[in-house]
Amino acid sequence: MDMPLVSFLAPIREGPETTITSLLSIKENASNTIDYEILIRFDEDDPTHLDIIPKVMEMFEGTRGEVKIIIGPRYGYEGLHHYYNELAAISRGKLLFLWNDDLEILPVRSGWKERNGPHEMEDWDMILKEDLEDMGPHIFLLFPTEVYFPSDKDLYERHISNLSFPILTRKGYEAMGHFSESPLNDAYLVNVGCLSLEGKCIRKRSRVMLHHQPEYHPNRQGASEIHMADEMEVKELADQEAIRGAL
């Protein structure tokens, strides 16, 4: 496989049904013309991976998606960034996509290309390919659009967000030397992405659409306290400087 377009970074624990649904959305909404990889990290004390692994490997047989799996020690929610850093370290993609098992990628209906022409459904890999080709040298982060549909388990009211599940460019990852330093990985990268280079923002919206159905995690408060500590701001500023130096 040549250098894949994107690496999906997916730490997973005790989510057999949501994992299959989530990964199936990646497979079914891809054009299957562009190489990508799915990197999964299981905890060694999580027995559900024994059932999930063969299903995932079979799912992506005959596709352009390559699956790699790591099984290792448990870091817990407050160590979530360690999972993403582990996966990023073995990634080969031009883009690094923060992924969870409570996500589904959605097809995007685009406008017609000739007068009163037909609608077309765009695949996520073709959208990301366009994003990459249309990315100026100052862009280091892409942010997809999250759609929250109402359901019994949703934490939030129905809305659309561009704050989570960032896609870090390879040059951004290499400049920082890691994916994230905070268990609130998306918030960390949003903060790093506040950097402006020569008056231009280093982050950009992607047309990739996600359906997100999060559930409350009991350790989120502890992760938030780690993220809000003064030392985290020091790390974010250091990463901004690393990106500034890479331009």
Short mmCIF file of C-alpha atoms in Angstrom, two decimals:
data_model
loop_
_atom_site.label_atom_id
_atom_site.label_comp_id
_atom_site.label_asym_id
_atom_site.label_seq_id
_atom_site.Cartn_x
_atom_site.Cartn_y
_atom_site.Cartn_z
CA MET A 1 0.00 0.00 0.00
CA ASP A 2 1.26 3.48 -0.90
CA MET A 3 1.08 6.22 1.73
CA PRO A 4 -2.61 6.15 2.67
CA LEU A 5 -4.75 9.26 2.48
CA VAL A 6 -5.86 9.04 6.10
CA SER A 7 -5.30 7.06 9.26
CA PHE A 8 -8.34 6.63 11.50
CA LEU A 9 -7.14 6.52 15.13
CA ALA A 10 -9.67 4.50 17.13
CA PRO A 11 -9.19 3.54 20.80
CA ILE A 12 -12.02 1.14 21.63
CA ARG A 13 -13.21 -0.47 24.85
CA GLU A 14 -16.27 -2.65 25.48
CA GLY A 15 -18.19 -1.48 22.45
CA PRO A 16 -18.74 -4.45 20.13
CA GLU A 17 -22.00 -3.26 18.56
CA THR A 18 -21.08 0.41 18.24
CA THR A 19 -17.65 -0.50 16.90
CA ILE A 20 -19.08 -2.58 14.06
CA THR A 21 -21.66 0.10 13.20
CA SER A 22 -19.04 2.83 13.29
CA LEU A 23 -16.47 1.04 11.13
CA LEU A 24 -19.12 -0.16 8.71
CA SER A 25 -20.03 3.49 8.05
CA ILE A 26 -16.41 4.12 7.01
CA LYS A 27 -16.40 1.17 4.65
CA GLU A 28 -19.81 1.77 3.08
CA ASN A 29 -19.32 5.49 2.47
CA ALA A 30 -15.89 5.23 0.84
CA SER A 31 -15.32 5.24 -2.91
CA ASN A 32 -12.95 2.27 -2.50
CA THR A 33 -10.51 3.95 -4.89
CA ILE A 34 -8.16 5.53 -2.32
CA ASP A 35 -5.98 3.78 0.27
CA TYR A 36 -6.72 4.43 3.95
CA GLU A 37 -5.97 2.70 7.24
CA ILE A 38 -7.89 2.00 10.42
CA LEU A 39 -5.75 1.74 13.55
CA ILE A 40 -7.51 0.25 16.57
CA ARG A 41 -6.27 0.10 20.17
CA PHE A 42 -7.86 -2.38 22.59
CA ASP A 43 -7.17 -2.76 26.31
CA GLU A 44 -5.67 -6.13 27.18
CA ASP A 45 -8.22 -6.58 30.00
CA ASP A 46 -11.17 -6.07 27.63
CA PRO A 47 -12.36 -9.52 26.48
CA THR A 48 -14.77 -8.11 23.89
CA HIS A 49 -11.91 -7.61 21.42
CA LEU A 50 -11.72 -11.39 20.94
CA ASP A 51 -15.07 -11.28 19.17
CA ILE A 52 -14.60 -7.94 17.41
CA ILE A 53 -11.22 -8.48 15.75
CA PRO A 54 -12.19 -11.25 13.28
CA LYS A 55 -15.35 -9.36 12.30
CA VAL A 56 -13.42 -6.17 11.60
CA MET A 57 -10.72 -7.96 9.61
CA GLU A 58 -13.37 -9.70 7.50
CA MET A 59 -15.28 -6.44 7.02
CA PHE A 60 -12.41 -4.73 5.24
CA GLU A 61 -11.28 -7.67 3.10
CA GLY A 62 -11.21 -6.65 -0.56
CA THR A 63 -11.33 -2.93 0.24
CA ARG A 64 -8.73 -0.16 0.13
CA GLY A 65 -8.86 0.00 3.94
CA GLU A 66 -6.05 -1.67 5.88
CA VAL A 67 -6.70 -2.58 9.51
CA LYS A 68 -3.99 -2.64 12.18
CA ILE A 69 -4.68 -3.56 15.79
CA ILE A 70 -2.75 -2.94 19.01
CA ILE A 71 -3.60 -4.60 22.31
CA GLY A 72 -1.96 -3.08 25.38
CA PRO A 73 -2.34 -1.84 28.96
CA ARG A 74 -5.34 0.17 30.03
CA TYR A 75 -4.83 3.92 30.43
CA GLY A 76 -8.45 4.79 31.15
CA TYR A 77 -10.36 7.91 30.15
CA GLU A 78 -7.94 10.25 31.91
CA GLY A 79 -5.14 8.76 29.80
CA LEU A 80 -7.05 8.85 26.53
CA HIS A 81 -4.33 10.85 24.80
CA HIS A 82 -1.87 8.00 25.34
CA TYR A 83 -4.01 5.77 23.12
CA TYR A 84 -4.10 8.34 20.33
CA ASN A 85 -0.37 8.96 20.61
CA GLU A 86 0.31 5.21 20.38
CA LEU A 87 -1.79 4.91 17.26
CA ALA A 88 -0.39 8.06 15.69
CA ALA A 89 3.13 6.70 16.18
CA ILE A 90 2.42 3.75 13.86
CA SER A 91 0.24 5.69 11.42
CA ARG A 92 1.25 6.26 7.81
CA GLY A 93 -1.56 8.49 6.57
CA LYS A 94 -1.24 11.97 5.16
CA LEU A 95 -4.05 12.87 7.58
CA LEU A 96 -4.67 11.60 11.12
CA PHE A 97 -8.36 11.38 12.01
CA LEU A 98 -9.42 11.27 15.69
CA TRP A 99 -12.09 8.58 15.81
CA ASN A 100 -14.48 7.08 18.38
CA ASP A 101 -16.79 4.09 18.25
CA ASP A 102 -19.80 6.36 18.88
CA LEU A 103 -19.34 7.99 15.47
CA GLU A 104 -20.76 7.25 12.05
CA ILE A 105 -19.55 8.92 8.89
CA LEU A 106 -22.34 10.22 6.69
CA PRO A 107 -22.62 10.52 2.91
CA VAL A 108 -22.78 14.09 1.63
CA ARG A 109 -25.20 15.11 -1.10
CA SER A 110 -23.61 17.65 -3.40
CA GLY A 111 -25.13 20.06 -5.90
CA TRP A 112 -25.35 19.23 -9.57
CA LYS A 113 -22.49 20.08 -11.88
CA GLU A 114 -24.64 21.09 -14.85
CA ARG A 115 -27.93 23.00 -15.04
CA ASN A 116 -30.72 21.02 -13.35
CA GLY A 117 -28.45 18.00 -13.30
CA PRO A 118 -28.72 15.07 -10.89
CA HIS A 119 -27.70 15.15 -7.26
CA GLU A 120 -24.58 13.18 -6.40
CA MET A 121 -23.61 11.48 -3.16
CA GLU A 122 -19.99 12.22 -2.29
CA ASP A 123 -17.83 9.71 -0.48
CA TRP A 124 -15.76 10.81 2.52
CA ASP A 125 -12.46 9.75 0.96
CA MET A 126 -13.05 11.84 -2.14
CA ILE A 127 -13.95 14.82 0.07
CA LEU A 128 -10.76 14.44 2.11
CA LYS A 129 -8.73 14.09 -1.07
CA GLU A 130 -10.16 17.43 -2.26
CA ASP A 131 -9.47 18.98 1.15
CA LEU A 132 -5.86 17.88 0.97
CA GLU A 133 -5.39 19.17 -2.58
CA ASP A 134 -7.02 22.51 -1.70
CA MET A 135 -5.04 23.02 1.50
CA GLY A 136 -2.76 26.04 1.70
CA PRO A 137 0.64 25.73 3.39
CA HIS A 138 -0.73 27.38 6.54
CA ILE A 139 -3.39 24.69 7.18
CA PHE A 140 -2.46 22.09 9.80
CA LEU A 141 -5.91 20.99 11.02
CA LEU A 142 -9.24 20.06 9.44
CA PHE A 143 -12.50 19.96 11.38
CA PRO A 144 -15.44 17.91 10.09
CA THR A 145 -19.04 18.73 10.88
CA GLU A 146 -20.73 16.78 13.67
CA VAL A 147 -24.48 16.28 13.56
CA TYR A 148 -26.28 15.51 16.82
CA PHE A 149 -29.66 13.92 16.21
CA PRO A 150 -32.00 13.65 19.20
CA SER A 151 -32.02 10.30 20.97
CA ASP A 152 -32.53 8.99 24.47
CA LYS A 153 -28.82 8.70 25.21
CA ASP A 154 -27.53 11.95 23.72
CA LEU A 155 -25.78 14.33 26.10
CA TYR A 156 -26.64 17.42 24.11
CA GLU A 157 -29.60 19.01 22.39
CA ARG A 158 -29.87 18.69 18.62
CA HIS A 159 -27.22 20.83 16.95
CA ILE A 160 -24.31 20.93 14.51
CA SER A 161 -20.73 21.33 15.73
CA ASN A 162 -17.30 21.99 14.27
CA LEU A 163 -15.42 21.57 17.53
CA SER A 164 -14.60 17.88 17.76
CA PHE A 165 -12.89 15.02 15.95
CA PRO A 166 -10.11 17.05 14.38
CA ILE A 167 -8.05 15.74 11.49
CA LEU A 168 -4.37 16.55 11.97
CA THR A 169 -2.10 16.81 8.96
CA ARG A 170 1.06 14.76 8.79
CA LYS A 171 3.17 17.92 8.86
CA GLY A 172 1.33 19.06 11.98
CA TYR A 173 1.93 15.74 13.71
CA GLU A 174 5.60 15.72 12.78
CA ALA A 175 6.04 19.31 13.96
CA MET A 176 4.49 18.63 17.39
CA GLY A 177 5.91 15.14 17.78
CA HIS A 178 2.64 13.76 19.18
CA PHE A 179 -1.07 13.83 18.53
CA SER A 180 -2.21 15.34 21.83
CA GLU A 181 -1.05 16.02 25.38
CA SER A 182 -4.54 16.14 26.91
CA PRO A 183 -7.19 13.48 27.56
CA LEU A 184 -9.63 15.94 25.96
CA ASN A 185 -7.86 15.47 22.66
CA ASP A 186 -10.27 17.44 20.51
CA ALA A 187 -10.25 20.44 22.88
CA TYR A 188 -6.46 20.34 22.97
CA LEU A 189 -6.21 20.50 19.19
CA VAL A 190 -8.88 23.22 19.00
CA ASN A 191 -6.70 25.29 21.35
CA VAL A 192 -3.56 24.60 19.31
CA GLY A 193 -5.57 25.51 16.21
CA CYS A 194 -6.23 29.01 17.55
CA LEU A 195 -2.81 29.92 16.19
CA SER A 196 -2.73 32.44 13.34
CA LEU A 197 0.16 32.40 10.86
CA GLU A 198 0.66 35.60 8.89
CA GLY A 199 -2.95 36.50 9.60
CA LYS A 200 -4.29 33.12 8.45
CA CYS A 201 -5.94 30.52 10.65
CA ILE A 202 -4.20 27.14 10.69
CA ARG A 203 -7.47 25.20 10.80
CA LYS A 204 -10.14 24.74 8.17
CA ARG A 205 -13.58 23.18 7.93
CA SER A 206 -13.95 19.94 6.03
CA ARG A 207 -17.15 18.89 4.28
CA VAL A 208 -16.92 15.48 5.94
CA MET A 209 -20.08 14.89 7.99
CA LEU A 210 -20.31 12.80 11.18
CA HIS A 211 -23.21 11.54 13.23
CA HIS A 212 -22.18 11.54 16.88
CA GLN A 213 -24.07 9.85 19.72
CA PRO A 214 -21.95 10.35 22.85
CA GLU A 215 -22.68 8.91 26.25
CA TYR A 216 -21.59 10.40 29.55
CA HIS A 217 -18.35 8.96 30.93
CA PRO A 218 -17.95 8.99 34.73
CA ASN A 219 -14.27 10.01 34.49
CA ARG A 220 -14.86 12.98 32.22
CA GLN A 221 -14.64 15.42 35.14
CA GLY A 222 -11.17 14.16 36.02
CA ALA A 223 -10.10 14.46 32.38
CA SER A 224 -11.47 18.02 32.29
CA GLU A 225 -9.44 18.97 35.37
CA ILE A 226 -6.27 17.67 33.74
CA HIS A 227 -7.07 19.60 30.59
CA MET A 228 -7.79 22.87 32.40
CA ALA A 229 -4.53 22.84 34.38
CA ASP A 230 -2.09 25.69 33.75
CA GLU A 231 0.58 23.27 32.56
CA MET A 232 -1.66 22.21 29.67
CA GLU A 233 -1.67 25.75 28.32
CA VAL A 234 2.15 25.68 28.37
CA LYS A 235 2.08 22.51 26.27
CA GLU A 236 -0.42 24.00 23.83
CA LEU A 237 1.72 27.10 23.37
CA ALA A 238 4.78 24.90 22.80
CA ASP A 239 2.93 23.01 20.08
CA GLN A 240 1.87 26.27 18.47
CA GLU A 241 5.49 27.35 18.35
CA ALA A 242 6.48 24.00 16.85
CA ILE A 243 3.89 24.48 14.11
CA ARG A 244 5.02 28.06 13.54
CA GLY A 245 8.55 26.76 13.04
CA ALA A 246 7.37 24.16 10.53
CA LEU A 247 5.84 26.68 8.13
#
